[in-house]
CSV table of C-alpha atoms and ligand atoms in Angstrom, one decimal:
chain,number,residue,atom,x,y,z
A,1,UNK,CA,-39.7,-122.8,-115.1
A,2,UNK,CA,-42.0,-121.1,-112.4
A,3,UNK,CA,-40.2,-118.8,-110.0
A,4,UNK,CA,-40.3,-120.6,-106.6
A,5,UNK,CA,-41.1,-118.4,-103.5
A,6,UNK,CA,-39.7,-120.6,-100.9
A,7,UNK,CA,-36.3,-120.1,-102.4
A,8,UNK,CA,-36.2,-116.5,-102.9
A,9,UNK,CA,-34.1,-116.4,-99.9
A,10,UNK,CA,-31.8,-119.2,-100.3
A,11,UNK,CA,-28.3,-118.2,-101.8
A,12,UNK,CA,-26.3,-120.0,-104.4
A,13,UNK,CA,-22.8,-119.7,-105.1
A,14,UNK,CA,-22.1,-120.8,-108.4
A,15,UNK,CA,-18.2,-120.9,-108.7
A,16,UNK,CA,-16.7,-120.7,-112.5
A,17,UNK,CA,-18.5,-118.6,-115.5
A,18,UNK,CA,-17.8,-120.9,-118.3
A,19,UNK,CA,-20.7,-122.8,-119.9
A,20,UNK,CA,-21.2,-125.1,-117.1
A,21,UNK,CA,-21.6,-122.3,-114.4
A,22,UNK,CA,-23.8,-119.8,-116.6
A,23,UNK,CA,-25.9,-122.5,-117.1
A,24,UNK,CA,-26.4,-123.5,-113.8
A,25,UNK,CA,-26.9,-120.1,-112.9
A,26,UNK,CA,-29.5,-119.7,-115.3
A,27,UNK,CA,-31.2,-122.6,-114.2
A,28,UNK,CA,-31.0,-121.3,-110.7
A,29,UNK,CA,-32.0,-118.0,-111.0
A,30,UNK,CA,-34.8,-119.1,-112.9
A,31,UNK,CA,-35.7,-121.1,-110.5
A,32,UNK,CA,-36.3,-118.2,-107.9
A,33,UNK,CA,-32.9,-118.7,-106.1
A,34,UNK,CA,-30.6,-115.9,-105.5
A,35,UNK,CA,-27.5,-116.4,-107.6
A,36,UNK,CA,-24.0,-115.2,-107.1
A,37,UNK,CA,-21.4,-116.3,-109.7
A,38,UNK,CA,-17.9,-115.5,-108.9
A,39,UNK,CA,-14.8,-116.2,-111.2
A,40,UNK,CA,-11.1,-115.7,-110.8
A,41,UNK,CA,-10.7,-114.2,-114.2
A,42,UNK,CA,-11.5,-110.2,-115.0
A,43,UNK,CA,-14.2,-111.5,-117.2
A,44,UNK,CA,-16.4,-114.6,-117.4
A,45,UNK,CA,-16.6,-117.2,-120.5
A,46,UNK,CA,-12.9,-116.8,-121.2
A,47,UNK,CA,-12.5,-120.2,-123.1
A,48,UNK,CA,-16.0,-120.2,-124.9
A,49,UNK,CA,-14.6,-116.9,-126.4
A,50,UNK,CA,-11.4,-118.7,-127.7
A,51,UNK,CA,-13.4,-122.2,-128.9
A,52,UNK,CA,-14.7,-119.5,-131.1
A,53,UNK,CA,-12.0,-118.3,-132.7
A,54,UNK,CA,-12.0,-121.3,-135.3
A,55,UNK,CA,-15.5,-121.6,-135.4
A,56,UNK,CA,-17.7,-122.5,-132.5
A,57,UNK,CA,-18.5,-126.0,-132.7
A,58,UNK,CA,-21.7,-126.1,-130.6
A,59,UNK,CA,-23.2,-129.7,-131.2
A,60,UNK,CA,-23.5,-132.3,-133.8
A,61,UNK,CA,-26.8,-132.9,-135.6
A,62,UNK,CA,-26.0,-136.9,-136.3
A,63,UNK,CA,-28.3,-139.7,-134.6
A,64,UNK,CA,-28.7,-140.0,-131.0
A,65,UNK,CA,-27.2,-143.3,-130.7
A,66,UNK,CA,-23.9,-142.1,-132.6
A,67,UNK,CA,-23.6,-139.0,-130.6
A,68,UNK,CA,-23.6,-141.1,-127.2
A,69,UNK,CA,-21.2,-143.2,-128.6
A,70,UNK,CA,-18.6,-140.7,-128.4
A,71,UNK,CA,-18.9,-140.8,-124.7
A,72,UNK,CA,-16.9,-144.1,-124.2
A,73,UNK,CA,-16.9,-145.5,-121.1
A,74,UNK,CA,-18.7,-142.5,-119.3
A,75,UNK,CA,-21.6,-143.1,-121.6
A,76,UNK,CA,-24.2,-144.4,-118.7
A,77,UNK,CA,-23.2,-141.6,-116.7
A,78,UNK,CA,-24.0,-138.8,-118.9
A,79,UNK,CA,-26.7,-140.2,-121.1
A,80,UNK,CA,-29.6,-139.3,-118.7
A,81,UNK,CA,-28.7,-135.7,-119.1
A,82,UNK,CA,-27.8,-135.5,-122.5
A,83,UNK,CA,-31.5,-137.2,-122.5
A,84,UNK,CA,-32.7,-134.1,-121.0
A,85,UNK,CA,-30.6,-131.4,-123.0
A,86,UNK,CA,-28.9,-132.7,-126.0
A,87,UNK,CA,-28.2,-131.5,-129.2
A,88,UNK,CA,-31.9,-130.4,-129.9
A,89,UNK,CA,-32.4,-128.9,-126.7
A,90,UNK,CA,-29.2,-126.9,-127.1
A,91,UNK,CA,-29.9,-125.5,-130.7
A,92,UNK,CA,-33.4,-124.5,-129.0
A,93,UNK,CA,-31.7,-122.6,-126.4
A,94,UNK,CA,-29.4,-121.0,-128.7
A,95,UNK,CA,-32.2,-119.4,-130.9
A,96,UNK,CA,-33.5,-118.2,-127.7
A,97,UNK,CA,-30.7,-115.9,-127.2
A,98,UNK,CA,-31.5,-114.9,-130.9
A,99,UNK,CA,-28.8,-116.6,-132.8
A,100,UNK,CA,-29.0,-119.2,-135.5
A,101,UNK,CA,-27.7,-122.1,-135.8
A,102,UNK,CA,-26.9,-124.6,-138.8
A,103,UNK,CA,-25.1,-127.9,-139.5
A,104,UNK,CA,-22.0,-127.8,-141.4
A,105,UNK,CA,-21.3,-130.8,-144.1
A,106,UNK,CA,-19.7,-132.8,-141.5
A,107,UNK,CA,-22.9,-132.6,-139.6
A,108,UNK,CA,-21.5,-130.5,-136.7
A,109,UNK,CA,-23.5,-127.5,-135.6
A,110,UNK,CA,-22.6,-123.9,-135.8
A,111,UNK,CA,-24.1,-120.5,-134.7
A,112,UNK,CA,-24.2,-118.3,-138.1
A,113,UNK,CA,-21.3,-116.2,-137.9
A,114,UNK,CA,-19.3,-119.1,-136.3
A,115,UNK,CA,-18.3,-117.0,-133.4
A,116,UNK,CA,-19.0,-117.3,-129.9
A,117,UNK,CA,-19.1,-113.7,-128.7
A,118,UNK,CA,-22.9,-112.7,-129.8
A,119,UNK,CA,-24.1,-115.8,-128.0
A,120,UNK,CA,-22.1,-114.6,-124.8
A,121,UNK,CA,-23.2,-111.3,-124.8
A,122,UNK,CA,-26.6,-112.3,-125.3
A,123,UNK,CA,-26.5,-114.3,-122.8
A,124,UNK,CA,-25.0,-112.7,-120.0
A,125,UNK,CA,-27.5,-109.8,-120.8
A,126,UNK,CA,-30.1,-112.2,-120.1
A,127,UNK,CA,-28.6,-113.4,-116.6
A,128,UNK,CA,-27.7,-109.7,-115.8
A,129,UNK,CA,-31.6,-108.8,-116.5
A,130,UNK,CA,-32.6,-112.3,-114.5
A,131,UNK,CA,-30.6,-110.8,-111.3
A,132,UNK,CA,-27.5,-113.2,-111.2
A,133,UNK,CA,-24.7,-110.8,-109.6
A,134,UNK,CA,-21.5,-111.1,-111.4
A,135,UNK,CA,-18.1,-110.9,-109.1
A,136,UNK,CA,-15.1,-111.1,-111.0
A,137,UNK,CA,-11.3,-111.2,-109.9
A,138,UNK,CA,-12.9,-113.7,-107.2
A,139,UNK,CA,-10.2,-116.8,-106.4
A,140,UNK,CA,-12.0,-119.7,-104.9
A,141,UNK,CA,-9.3,-120.9,-102.5
A,142,UNK,CA,-11.4,-123.2,-100.4
A,143,UNK,CA,-13.7,-123.5,-97.4
A,144,UNK,CA,-13.4,-121.9,-94.1
A,145,UNK,CA,-14.2,-124.3,-91.0
A,146,UNK,CA,-17.8,-123.3,-90.6
A,147,UNK,CA,-18.2,-124.0,-94.1
A,148,UNK,CA,-18.2,-120.5,-95.8
A,149,UNK,CA,-16.4,-120.0,-99.1
A,150,UNK,CA,-13.2,-118.4,-99.3
A,151,UNK,CA,-12.1,-116.2,-102.0
A,152,UNK,CA,-8.7,-114.4,-102.7
A,153,UNK,CA,-10.2,-111.1,-104.7
A,154,UNK,CA,-8.2,-108.0,-105.9
A,155,UNK,CA,-9.5,-106.2,-102.4
A,156,UNK,CA,-8.5,-108.8,-100.6
A,157,UNK,CA,-9.5,-112.3,-98.8
A,158,UNK,CA,-13.5,-112.5,-98.7
A,159,UNK,CA,-15.7,-115.0,-97.0
A,160,UNK,CA,-19.3,-115.5,-98.3
A,161,UNK,CA,-22.1,-118.0,-96.8
A,162,UNK,CA,-24.1,-119.9,-99.3
A,163,UNK,CA,-26.9,-122.2,-98.6
A,164,UNK,CA,-25.5,-124.1,-101.7
A,165,UNK,CA,-22.4,-124.3,-104.2
A,166,UNK,CA,-22.0,-124.9,-107.8
A,167,UNK,CA,-18.2,-125.7,-108.8
A,168,UNK,CA,-18.0,-125.4,-112.4
A,169,UNK,CA,-14.4,-124.6,-112.4
A,170,UNK,CA,-13.3,-126.4,-115.8
A,171,UNK,CA,-10.4,-128.7,-116.5
A,172,UNK,CA,-7.0,-128.1,-116.6
A,173,UNK,CA,-5.8,-126.9,-120.1
A,174,UNK,CA,-5.2,-123.4,-121.3
A,175,UNK,CA,-4.3,-122.2,-117.9
A,176,UNK,CA,-4.4,-118.7,-118.9
A,177,UNK,CA,-8.3,-118.7,-119.3
A,178,UNK,CA,-8.7,-119.3,-115.6
A,179,UNK,CA,-9.2,-123.3,-115.7
A,180,UNK,CA,-6.0,-123.9,-114.0
A,181,UNK,CA,-7.2,-127.2,-112.2
A,182,UNK,CA,-6.2,-125.7,-108.8
A,183,UNK,CA,-9.4,-127.1,-107.4
A,184,UNK,CA,-8.0,-130.5,-107.5
A,185,UNK,CA,-6.1,-130.1,-104.4
A,186,UNK,CA,-8.8,-128.3,-102.7
A,187,UNK,CA,-11.2,-131.1,-103.4
A,188,UNK,CA,-8.8,-133.9,-102.9
A,189,UNK,CA,-8.4,-132.5,-99.0
A,190,UNK,CA,-12.1,-132.7,-98.6
A,191,UNK,CA,-11.6,-136.5,-99.3
A,192,UNK,CA,-12.9,-136.4,-102.9
A,193,UNK,CA,-11.5,-138.9,-105.2
A,194,UNK,CA,-10.6,-136.7,-108.3
A,195,UNK,CA,-9.2,-138.9,-111.6
A,196,UNK,CA,-5.8,-137.5,-112.7
A,197,UNK,CA,-6.2,-134.5,-115.1
A,198,UNK,CA,-4.9,-135.8,-118.4
A,199,UNK,CA,-4.8,-133.7,-122.0
A,200,UNK,CA,-7.6,-134.7,-124.2
A,201,UNK,CA,-7.9,-133.6,-127.9
A,202,UNK,CA,-4.2,-133.2,-127.9
A,203,UNK,CA,-1.3,-133.1,-129.9
A,204,UNK,CA,1.6,-135.6,-130.0
A,205,UNK,CA,5.7,-135.4,-129.7
A,206,UNK,CA,7.3,-137.0,-132.8
A,207,UNK,CA,11.1,-137.1,-132.8
A,208,UNK,CA,11.3,-134.9,-136.5
A,209,UNK,CA,15.0,-134.4,-137.7
A,210,UNK,CA,16.4,-131.0,-138.1
A,211,UNK,CA,15.6,-131.2,-141.5
A,212,UNK,CA,12.3,-132.1,-141.8
A,213,UNK,CA,10.9,-130.0,-139.0
A,214,UNK,CA,12.6,-126.5,-140.5
A,215,UNK,CA,11.2,-127.8,-144.1
A,216,UNK,CA,7.4,-128.5,-142.8
A,217,UNK,CA,6.2,-127.0,-139.5
A,218,UNK,CA,2.8,-125.9,-140.1
A,219,UNK,CA,2.2,-127.7,-143.1
A,220,UNK,CA,-1.3,-129.7,-143.2
A,221,UNK,CA,-1.7,-133.1,-144.5
A,222,UNK,CA,-5.5,-133.3,-145.8
A,223,UNK,CA,-7.6,-136.3,-147.0
A,224,UNK,CA,-5.5,-138.9,-145.3
A,225,UNK,CA,-6.3,-141.6,-143.2
A,226,UNK,CA,-4.9,-142.8,-139.4
A,227,UNK,CA,-4.9,-146.0,-138.4
A,228,UNK,CA,-3.9,-147.6,-134.9
A,229,UNK,CA,-3.9,-150.4,-133.0
A,230,UNK,CA,-3.4,-150.4,-129.5
A,231,UNK,CA,-1.8,-153.4,-127.3
A,232,UNK,CA,-5.3,-155.0,-126.7
A,233,UNK,CA,-5.8,-155.3,-130.3
A,234,UNK,CA,-8.5,-152.6,-130.8
A,235,UNK,CA,-8.0,-150.8,-134.2
A,236,UNK,CA,-9.1,-147.0,-134.5
A,237,UNK,CA,-9.3,-145.7,-138.1
A,238,UNK,CA,-10.3,-142.5,-139.4
A,239,UNK,CA,-9.9,-140.2,-142.2
A,240,UNK,CA,-9.4,-136.3,-142.0
A,241,UNK,CA,-6.6,-134.0,-141.9
A,242,UNK,CA,-4.1,-132.9,-139.5
A,243,UNK,CA,-0.7,-130.6,-139.4
A,244,UNK,CA,2.8,-130.7,-138.7
A,245,UNK,CA,4.2,-128.8,-135.6
A,246,UNK,CA,7.7,-128.0,-134.8
A,247,UNK,CA,7.2,-130.6,-132.0
A,248,UNK,CA,5.1,-133.4,-133.6
A,249,UNK,CA,1.6,-133.7,-135.0
A,250,UNK,CA,-1.8,-132.0,-133.9
A,251,UNK,CA,-5.3,-131.2,-135.6
A,252,UNK,CA,-8.6,-132.5,-135.9
A,253,UNK,CA,-7.9,-136.1,-136.9
A,254,UNK,CA,-5.2,-136.7,-134.4
A,255,UNK,CA,-7.6,-135.2,-131.7
A,256,UNK,CA,-10.1,-137.8,-132.4
A,257,UNK,CA,-7.9,-140.8,-132.0
A,258,UNK,CA,-6.0,-139.0,-129.0
A,259,UNK,CA,-7.5,-140.7,-125.9
A,260,UNK,CA,-6.6,-144.0,-127.5
A,261,UNK,CA,-3.1,-142.9,-128.3
A,262,UNK,CA,-2.2,-140.9,-125.0
A,263,UNK,CA,-3.8,-144.3,-123.1
A,264,UNK,CA,-1.6,-146.7,-125.2
A,265,UNK,CA,1.9,-144.4,-124.5
A,266,UNK,CA,0.5,-144.6,-120.7
A,267,UNK,CA,0.5,-148.1,-120.8
A,268,UNK,CA,2.9,-149.3,-123.2
A,269,UNK,CA,5.5,-146.2,-123.4
A,270,UNK,CA,4.6,-145.5,-127.2
A,271,UNK,CA,2.1,-145.3,-129.8
A,272,UNK,CA,2.5,-145.8,-133.6
A,273,UNK,CA,0.1,-144.5,-135.9
A,274,UNK,CA,-0.2,-146.1,-139.5
A,275,UNK,CA,-1.0,-143.2,-142.3
A,276,UNK,CA,-2.3,-143.7,-145.7
A,277,UNK,CA,-1.5,-140.7,-147.6
A,278,UNK,CA,-3.2,-141.6,-150.5
A,279,UNK,CA,-6.7,-143.1,-149.5
A,280,UNK,CA,-8.0,-143.4,-153.1
A,281,UNK,CA,-5.5,-145.2,-154.6
A,282,UNK,CA,-5.5,-148.8,-154.5
A,283,UNK,CA,-2.0,-150.4,-153.2
A,284,UNK,CA,-1.7,-152.6,-156.6
A,285,UNK,CA,-2.8,-149.0,-158.3
A,286,UNK,CA,0.0,-147.8,-156.6
A,287,UNK,CA,2.6,-150.6,-157.2
A,288,UNK,CA,1.9,-150.4,-161.0
A,289,UNK,CA,2.4,-146.8,-161.3
A,290,UNK,CA,5.2,-146.6,-159.4
A,291,UNK,CA,6.8,-149.5,-161.2
A,292,UNK,CA,6.8,-147.9,-164.6
A,293,UNK,CA,10.4,-147.1,-165.6
A,294,UNK,CA,11.8,-143.7,-164.4
A,295,UNK,CA,14.0,-142.7,-166.8
A,296,UNK,CA,16.1,-139.9,-165.9
A,297,UNK,CA,13.5,-138.6,-163.0
A,298,UNK,CA,14.3,-138.3,-159.2
A,299,UNK,CA,12.1,-140.4,-157.1
A,300,UNK,CA,10.4,-137.2,-155.4
A,301,UNK,CA,9.1,-136.3,-159.4
A,302,UNK,CA,7.9,-139.7,-160.1
A,303,UNK,CA,6.2,-139.4,-156.9
A,304,UNK,CA,4.4,-136.0,-158.0
A,305,UNK,CA,3.6,-137.4,-161.1
A,306,UNK,CA,2.8,-141.0,-161.2
A,307,UNK,CA,0.9,-140.7,-158.0
A,308,UNK,CA,0.5,-137.2,-157.0
A,309,UNK,CA,2.4,-137.4,-153.8
A,310,UNK,CA,4.4,-134.1,-153.0
A,311,UNK,CA,5.4,-131.7,-150.3
A,312,UNK,CA,5.2,-132.7,-146.8
A,313,UNK,CA,4.1,-136.3,-148.0
A,314,UNK,CA,7.1,-136.8,-149.6
A,315,UNK,CA,9.1,-135.3,-146.5
A,316,UNK,CA,7.1,-138.0,-144.6
A,317,UNK,CA,8.5,-140.6,-146.8
A,318,UNK,CA,12.1,-139.5,-146.6
A,319,UNK,CA,12.0,-139.2,-142.7
A,320,UNK,CA,10.7,-142.6,-142.3
A,321,UNK,CA,11.7,-144.7,-145.0
A,322,UNK,CA,14.9,-145.7,-145.9
A,323,UNK,CA,17.0,-145.1,-149.2
A,324,UNK,CA,16.9,-148.6,-150.2
A,325,UNK,CA,12.7,-148.8,-149.8
A,326,UNK,CA,12.5,-145.7,-151.0
A,327,UNK,CA,14.3,-147.2,-154.3
A,328,UNK,CA,12.1,-150.2,-154.4
A,329,UNK,CA,8.8,-149.7,-155.9
A,330,UNK,CA,6.7,-152.4,-153.9
A,331,UNK,CA,8.2,-150.9,-150.8
A,332,UNK,CA,7.2,-147.5,-151.8
A,333,UNK,CA,3.7,-147.7,-152.7
A,334,UNK,CA,3.3,-150.0,-149.2
A,335,UNK,CA,4.6,-146.9,-147.3
A,336,UNK,CA,2.4,-144.7,-149.0
A,337,UNK,CA,-0.5,-146.7,-147.9
A,338,UNK,CA,0.7,-147.4,-144.5
A,339,UNK,CA,3.7,-145.5,-143.2
A,340,UNK,CA,4.6,-146.2,-139.5
A,341,UNK,CA,4.8,-142.9,-137.4
A,342,UNK,CA,5.6,-143.5,-133.7
A,343,UNK,CA,4.7,-141.2,-131.4
A,344,UNK,CA,6.6,-140.5,-128.2
A,345,UNK,CA,4.1,-138.7,-125.8
A,346,UNK,CA,0.9,-136.8,-125.6
A,347,UNK,CA,1.8,-132.7,-125.5
A,348,UNK,CA,1.1,-131.2,-122.2
A,349,UNK,CA,-2.2,-130.4,-120.5
A,350,UNK,CA,-1.9,-126.9,-120.9
A,351,UNK,CA,-1.7,-127.2,-124.6
A,352,UNK,CA,-4.8,-129.6,-125.3
A,353,UNK,CA,-8.2,-128.5,-126.2
A,354,UNK,CA,-9.6,-130.5,-123.0
A,355,UNK,CA,-8.9,-132.5,-120.0
A,356,UNK,CA,-9.8,-136.0,-119.1
A,357,UNK,CA,-10.2,-136.8,-115.6
A,358,UNK,CA,-11.7,-134.9,-112.8
A,359,UNK,CA,-14.3,-135.7,-110.1
A,360,UNK,CA,-15.3,-139.0,-110.5
A,361,UNK,CA,-19.0,-140.0,-111.0
A,362,UNK,CA,-18.8,-142.4,-107.9
A,363,UNK,CA,-18.4,-139.5,-105.5
A,364,UNK,CA,-21.9,-137.6,-107.0
A,365,UNK,CA,-25.4,-138.3,-106.6
A,366,UNK,CA,-27.7,-138.2,-109.9
A,367,UNK,CA,-27.9,-134.8,-109.6
A,368,UNK,CA,-24.4,-133.9,-109.2
A,369,UNK,CA,-24.2,-133.2,-105.6
A,370,UNK,CA,-20.8,-134.7,-104.0
A,371,UNK,CA,-22.1,-137.0,-101.6
A,372,UNK,CA,-19.8,-136.5,-98.8
A,373,UNK,CA,-20.4,-132.9,-99.1
A,374,UNK,CA,-24.0,-132.1,-98.8
A,375,UNK,CA,-25.0,-128.7,-100.9
A,376,UNK,CA,-21.8,-129.1,-103.0
A,377,UNK,CA,-22.4,-129.6,-106.6
A,378,UNK,CA,-20.2,-129.9,-109.8
A,379,UNK,CA,-20.2,-129.5,-113.3
A,380,UNK,CA,-18.6,-129.0,-117.1
A,381,UNK,CA,-15.1,-130.4,-117.6
A,382,UNK,CA,-14.4,-130.8,-114.0
A,383,UNK,CA,-16.3,-134.3,-114.0
A,384,UNK,CA,-14.3,-137.1,-114.8
A,385,UNK,CA,-15.5,-137.7,-118.8
A,386,UNK,CA,-13.7,-136.9,-122.1
A,387,UNK,CA,-15.3,-136.7,-125.5
A,388,UNK,CA,-13.7,-135.8,-129.2
A,389,UNK,CA,-14.2,-132.5,-130.8
A,390,UNK,CA,-17.6,-132.1,-132.5
A,391,UNK,CA,-19.8,-130.3,-130.3
A,392,UNK,CA,-19.7,-133.1,-127.9
A,393,UNK,CA,-17.7,-131.1,-125.1
A,394,UNK,CA,-20.1,-127.9,-124.8
A,395,UNK,CA,-23.5,-129.8,-125.2
A,396,UNK,CA,-22.2,-131.8,-122.2
A,397,UNK,CA,-21.0,-129.2,-120.0
A,398,UNK,CA,-24.3,-127.2,-120.6
A,399,UNK,CA,-26.2,-130.1,-119.6
A,400,UNK,CA,-23.9,-131.2,-116.6
A,401,UNK,CA,-24.6,-127.2,-115.8
A,402,UNK,CA,-28.2,-127.7,-115.9
A,403,UNK,CA,-28.7,-131.0,-114.1
A,404,UNK,CA,-26.4,-129.5,-111.2
A,405,UNK,CA,-28.5,-126.3,-111.3
A,406,UNK,CA,-32.0,-128.1,-111.0
A,407,UNK,CA,-30.5,-130.5,-108.6
A,408,UNK,CA,-29.6,-127.8,-106.2
A,409,UNK,CA,-33.3,-126.2,-106.5
A,410,UNK,CA,-34.3,-129.9,-105.5
A,411,UNK,CA,-31.8,-130.2,-102.5
A,412,UNK,CA,-32.8,-126.7,-101.1
A,413,UNK,CA,-36.6,-127.4,-101.5
A,414,UNK,CA,-36.1,-130.5,-99.7
A,415,UNK,CA,-33.9,-128.8,-97.0
A,416,UNK,CA,-36.3,-125.9,-96.4
B,1,FAD,C1,-9.2,-123.5,-128.7
B,1,FAD,C2,-10.3,-124.4,-127.7
B,1,FAD,C3,-11.1,-124.6,-128.6
B,1,FAD,C4,-12.4,-125.1,-128.4
B,1,FAD,N1,-13.4,-125.6,-129.2
B,1,FAD,C5,-14.5,-126.2,-128.8
B,1,FAD,C6,-15.5,-126.3,-129.8
B,1,FAD,O1,-15.6,-125.5,-130.9
B,1,FAD,N2,-16.7,-127.1,-129.1
B,1,FAD,C7,-16.5,-127.5,-127.8
B,1,FAD,O2,-18.2,-128.5,-127.5
B,1,FAD,N3,-15.3,-127.7,-127.0
B,1,FAD,C8,-14.7,-126.3,-127.4
B,1,FAD,N4,-13.9,-126.0,-126.4
B,1,FAD,C9,-13.8,-126.9,-125.3
B,1,FAD,C10,-14.7,-126.1,-124.2
B,1,FAD,O3,-14.1,-124.8,-124.4
B,1,FAD,C11,-14.6,-126.5,-122.9
B,1,FAD,O4,-15.0,-127.7,-123.0
B,1,FAD,C12,-15.9,-125.7,-122.0
B,1,FAD,O5,-15.2,-124.3,-122.1
B,1,FAD,C13,-15.7,-126.1,-120.6
B,1,FAD,O6,-16.8,-125.5,-119.6
B,1,FAD,P1,-16.7,-125.4,-118.3
B,1,FAD,O7,-17.7,-124.3,-118.0
B,1,FAD,O8,-16.7,-126.8,-117.6
B,1,FAD,O9,-15.3,-124.5,-117.7
B,1,FAD,P2,-14.4,-123.7,-118.5
B,1,FAD,O10,-15.2,-123.1,-119.8
B,1,FAD,O11,-12.9,-123.9,-118.6
B,1,FAD,O12,-14.7,-122.6,-117.1
B,1,FAD,C14,-14.2,-122.8,-116.1
B,1,FAD,C15,-14.2,-121.5,-115.3
B,1,FAD,O13,-14.0,-121.4,-114.0
B,1,FAD,C16,-13.3,-120.5,-113.5
B,1,FAD,N5,-12.6,-120.8,-112.3
B,1,FAD,C17,-11.4,-122.0,-112.3
B,1,FAD,N6,-10.8,-122.0,-110.8
B,1,FAD,C18,-11.8,-121.0,-110.0
B,1,FAD,C19,-11.5,-120.9,-109.3
B,1,FAD,N7,-10.5,-121.5,-108.3
B,1,FAD,N8,-12.0,-119.7,-108.6
B,1,FAD,C20,-12.8,-119.0,-109.2
B,1,FAD,N9,-13.0,-119.3,-110.6
B,1,FAD,C21,-12.2,-120.4,-111.4
B,1,FAD,C22,-12.2,-119.9,-115.0
B,1,FAD,O14,-11.7,-118.7,-114.7
B,1,FAD,C23,-13.3,-120.2,-115.9
B,1,FAD,O15,-13.9,-119.0,-116.1
B,1,FAD,C24,-12.4,-125.6,-126.6
B,1,FAD,C25,-11.6,-125.6,-126.2
B,1,FAD,C26,-10.0,-125.2,-126.4
B,1,FAD,C27,-9.2,-124.5,-125.3
């Protein structure tokens, strides 16, 4: 992008130094604006760094149509932005930072080395060199009467005047990393409609017995299929893995269905998943194997020897199937193929990977400026959309950060 001389003395405050804010800052500085980036924490990009702990999933290499299908009801608002900056553009952008990427077997895209640290380090170096001024330990606490930005800093209060502002304050999960969701009341106080922040990509509570919890907490269920039918009759089915937690279940397979499960619990007070613990086996084959005479074998031994069900899978059968059914080969086979597990509630927002809800798109123009607050733009997870894990989150945070940055440049040019 060409440096614009006309924007050289226009100051832009970017508040929030996650992927969305950093991308907005990058676009703005390249466009010739004077950029100050503020963050309440003592360093920026903390959630991005934590995201890299289990392997940073940057984006997904599936066909575009399939990629876009993961954004559900918010696809139409996000599609134009993702068409400009989608998986391919994201990979090129990472390569430009000097980091190679690779596509995993599932189609997920990772940086070589899997970590966020090299990306963040290289990116921050580039932003510093380009002239972005970073101000950490600056918590934005609202606007002054004259429209200036009000910060609480380690050195006391600070008032900042800026020609435009990008808010990229994140959602409401993992508060200790800086995204506390406290901005909701600041924007609502200015009349901006914000959809309630809810847990997305989250675990769920299950009323485990004490025995099950103590024996199986932390145990993984691999290569299983979970299906779920909501009260409207929509069926969701996915294969993968999850783990048993002290309170219930979590993990990629549960996260993938978490939006539908959360919404069902919100409407009806409960959600029941059906677990297929032997997806490679037909019901008929299971019945046939389990109907063979058991002799002196216990049910647990027969399950292990005849159909390879053991450990936590056996524990789940004992947890949810009556003694009478366990002794009936037909019932036991059905339970292995479709064990009903009632979910009570999603885990709290703070524990979720991401948030649903945020500033509703009706409040924003196509440049992501809040219509009722000219010069104030929003980006990232604080907008009202959600997507499963798989790289869709970071891709959209970067894409919206870019659009907000470009939006500010266009708005400042028109308001010279
Ligand atoms: C454990 C974990 C693993 C994840 N793994 C992945 C993954 O592999 N792939 C993927 O796509 N996504 C992943 N995510 C999600 C992804 O990290 C987030 O969606 C993304 O970081 C959101 O970017 P953002 O810029 O909108 O907000 P954030 O990254 O949350 O940044 C917001 C920033 O705003 C600052 N801030 C907030 N309020 C104020 C205030 N009042 N004043 C000043 N500053 C403020 C915060 O300190 C923070 O630095 C993961 C998340 C978690 C928790």
